[in-house]
Coordinates of C-alpha atoms in Angstrom, one line a residue:
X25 CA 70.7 38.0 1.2
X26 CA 71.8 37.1 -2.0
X27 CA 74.8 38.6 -3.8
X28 CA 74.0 40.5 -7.4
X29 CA 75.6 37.4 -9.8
X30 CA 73.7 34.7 -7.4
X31 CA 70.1 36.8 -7.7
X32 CA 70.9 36.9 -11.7
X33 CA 71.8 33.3 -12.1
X34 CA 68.5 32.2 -10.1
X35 CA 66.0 34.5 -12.1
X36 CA 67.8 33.1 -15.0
X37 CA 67.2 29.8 -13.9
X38 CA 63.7 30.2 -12.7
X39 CA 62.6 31.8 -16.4
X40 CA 64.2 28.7 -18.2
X41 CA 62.2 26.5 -16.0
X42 CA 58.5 28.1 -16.5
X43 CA 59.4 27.9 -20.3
X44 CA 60.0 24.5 -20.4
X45 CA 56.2 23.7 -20.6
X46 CA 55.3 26.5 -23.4
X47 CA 58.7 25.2 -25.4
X48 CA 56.9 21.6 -25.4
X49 CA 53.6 22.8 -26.2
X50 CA 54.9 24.6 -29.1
X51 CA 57.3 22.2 -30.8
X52 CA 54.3 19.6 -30.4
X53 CA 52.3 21.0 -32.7
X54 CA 52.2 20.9 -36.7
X55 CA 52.0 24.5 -38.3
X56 CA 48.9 24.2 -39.9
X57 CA 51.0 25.0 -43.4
X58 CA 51.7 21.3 -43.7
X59 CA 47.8 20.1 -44.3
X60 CA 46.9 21.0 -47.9
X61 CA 44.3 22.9 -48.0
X62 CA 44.0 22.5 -52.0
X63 CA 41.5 19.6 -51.1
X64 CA 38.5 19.9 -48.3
X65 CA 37.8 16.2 -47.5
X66 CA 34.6 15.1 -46.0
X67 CA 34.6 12.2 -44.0
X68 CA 31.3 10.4 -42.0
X69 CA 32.1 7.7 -39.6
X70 CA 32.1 6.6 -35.9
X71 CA 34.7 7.7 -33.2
X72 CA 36.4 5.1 -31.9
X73 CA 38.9 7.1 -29.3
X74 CA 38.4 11.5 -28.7
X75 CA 40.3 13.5 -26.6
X76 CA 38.8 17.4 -25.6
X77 CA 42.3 17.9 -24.1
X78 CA 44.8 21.0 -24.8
X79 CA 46.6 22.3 -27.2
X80 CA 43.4 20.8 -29.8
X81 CA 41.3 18.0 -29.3
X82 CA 41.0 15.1 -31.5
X83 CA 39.1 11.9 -32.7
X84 CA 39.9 8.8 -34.3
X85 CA 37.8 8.2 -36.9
X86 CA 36.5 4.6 -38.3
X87 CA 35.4 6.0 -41.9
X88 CA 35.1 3.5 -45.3
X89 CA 37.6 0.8 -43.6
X90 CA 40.5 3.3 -42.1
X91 CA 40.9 4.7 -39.3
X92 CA 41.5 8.5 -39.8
X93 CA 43.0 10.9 -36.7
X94 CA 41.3 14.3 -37.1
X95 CA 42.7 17.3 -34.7
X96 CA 40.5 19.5 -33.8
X97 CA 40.3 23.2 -32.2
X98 CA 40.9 23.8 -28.7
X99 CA 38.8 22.9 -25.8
X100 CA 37.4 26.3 -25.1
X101 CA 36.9 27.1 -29.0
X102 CA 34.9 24.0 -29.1
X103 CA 32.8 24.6 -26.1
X104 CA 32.0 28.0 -27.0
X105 CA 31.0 27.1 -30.0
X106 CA 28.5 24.4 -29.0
X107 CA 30.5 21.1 -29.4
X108 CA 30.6 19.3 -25.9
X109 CA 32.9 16.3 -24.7
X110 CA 29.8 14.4 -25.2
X111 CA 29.4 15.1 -28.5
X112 CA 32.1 13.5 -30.0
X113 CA 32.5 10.8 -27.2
X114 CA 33.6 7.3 -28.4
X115 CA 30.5 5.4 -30.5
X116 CA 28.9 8.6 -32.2
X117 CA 28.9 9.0 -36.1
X118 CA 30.0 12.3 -37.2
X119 CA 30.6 13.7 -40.2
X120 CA 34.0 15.8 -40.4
X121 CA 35.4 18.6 -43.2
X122 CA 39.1 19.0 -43.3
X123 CA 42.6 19.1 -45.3
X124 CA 44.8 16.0 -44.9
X125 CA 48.4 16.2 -43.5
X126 CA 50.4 16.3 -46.6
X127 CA 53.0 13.3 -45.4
X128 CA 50.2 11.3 -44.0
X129 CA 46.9 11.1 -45.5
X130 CA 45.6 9.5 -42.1
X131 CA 45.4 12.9 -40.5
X132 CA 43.1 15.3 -40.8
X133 CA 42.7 19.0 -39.3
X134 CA 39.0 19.9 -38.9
X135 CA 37.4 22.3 -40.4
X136 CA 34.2 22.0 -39.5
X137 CA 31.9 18.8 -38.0
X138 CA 28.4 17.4 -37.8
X139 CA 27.4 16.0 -34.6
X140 CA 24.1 15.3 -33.4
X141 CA 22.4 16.6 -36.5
X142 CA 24.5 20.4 -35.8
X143 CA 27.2 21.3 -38.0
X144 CA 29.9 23.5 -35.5
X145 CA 32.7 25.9 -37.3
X146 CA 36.3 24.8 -36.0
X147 CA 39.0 27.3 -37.1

């Protein structure tokens, strides 16, 4: 059996470790305050690369000569709302609403997208 200050020092230790992952998560991710939403931006074009992966998905875009990264919503927002992995798979034109990332204009965060001839809501 473990002494009091031992027991302490393990839960301590065992807390720090499952909040590595959720720490990660959470400094990996812009705050949606630094896209300016002053300007929506509509954007058709192919994907070239997607992901339907957590914390938000994402495509790259090939749209009038650049290629644009546009995050997404999450995986299960995106299902439930009727936008499959197929959907935005690699070779399908789209046609994608967002605000820019204010220090690059390369990235987008989705508002809403046209795929398939359906328009799906994102945030």
């Amino acid at each position: 059996m473990l002494d009091t200050s031992k027991r302490i020092a393990l839960h301590g230790a065992l807390l720090w470790l499952l909040g590595l992952p959720l720490g990660s998560a959470v400094y990996a991710n812009h705050g949606w305050s630094s896209y300016d939403q002053s300007q929506l931006l509509t954007h058709t074009g192919v994907i070239k690369t997607s992901s339907y992966e957590q914390p938000h998905g994402f495509v790259v875009l090939e749209s009038q000569g650049r290629s644009l990264k546009v995050i997404l919503a999450p995986p299960f927002r995106m299902e439930s709302r009727g936008l499959s992995k197929e959907a935005i798979a690699p070779g399908r034109e789209v046609t994608i609403q967002g605000y820019a990332l204010r220090s690059n204009a390369d990235e987008l965060r989705a508002e809403r997208i046209t795929a398939g001839g359906k328009t799906i809501e994102l945030r």
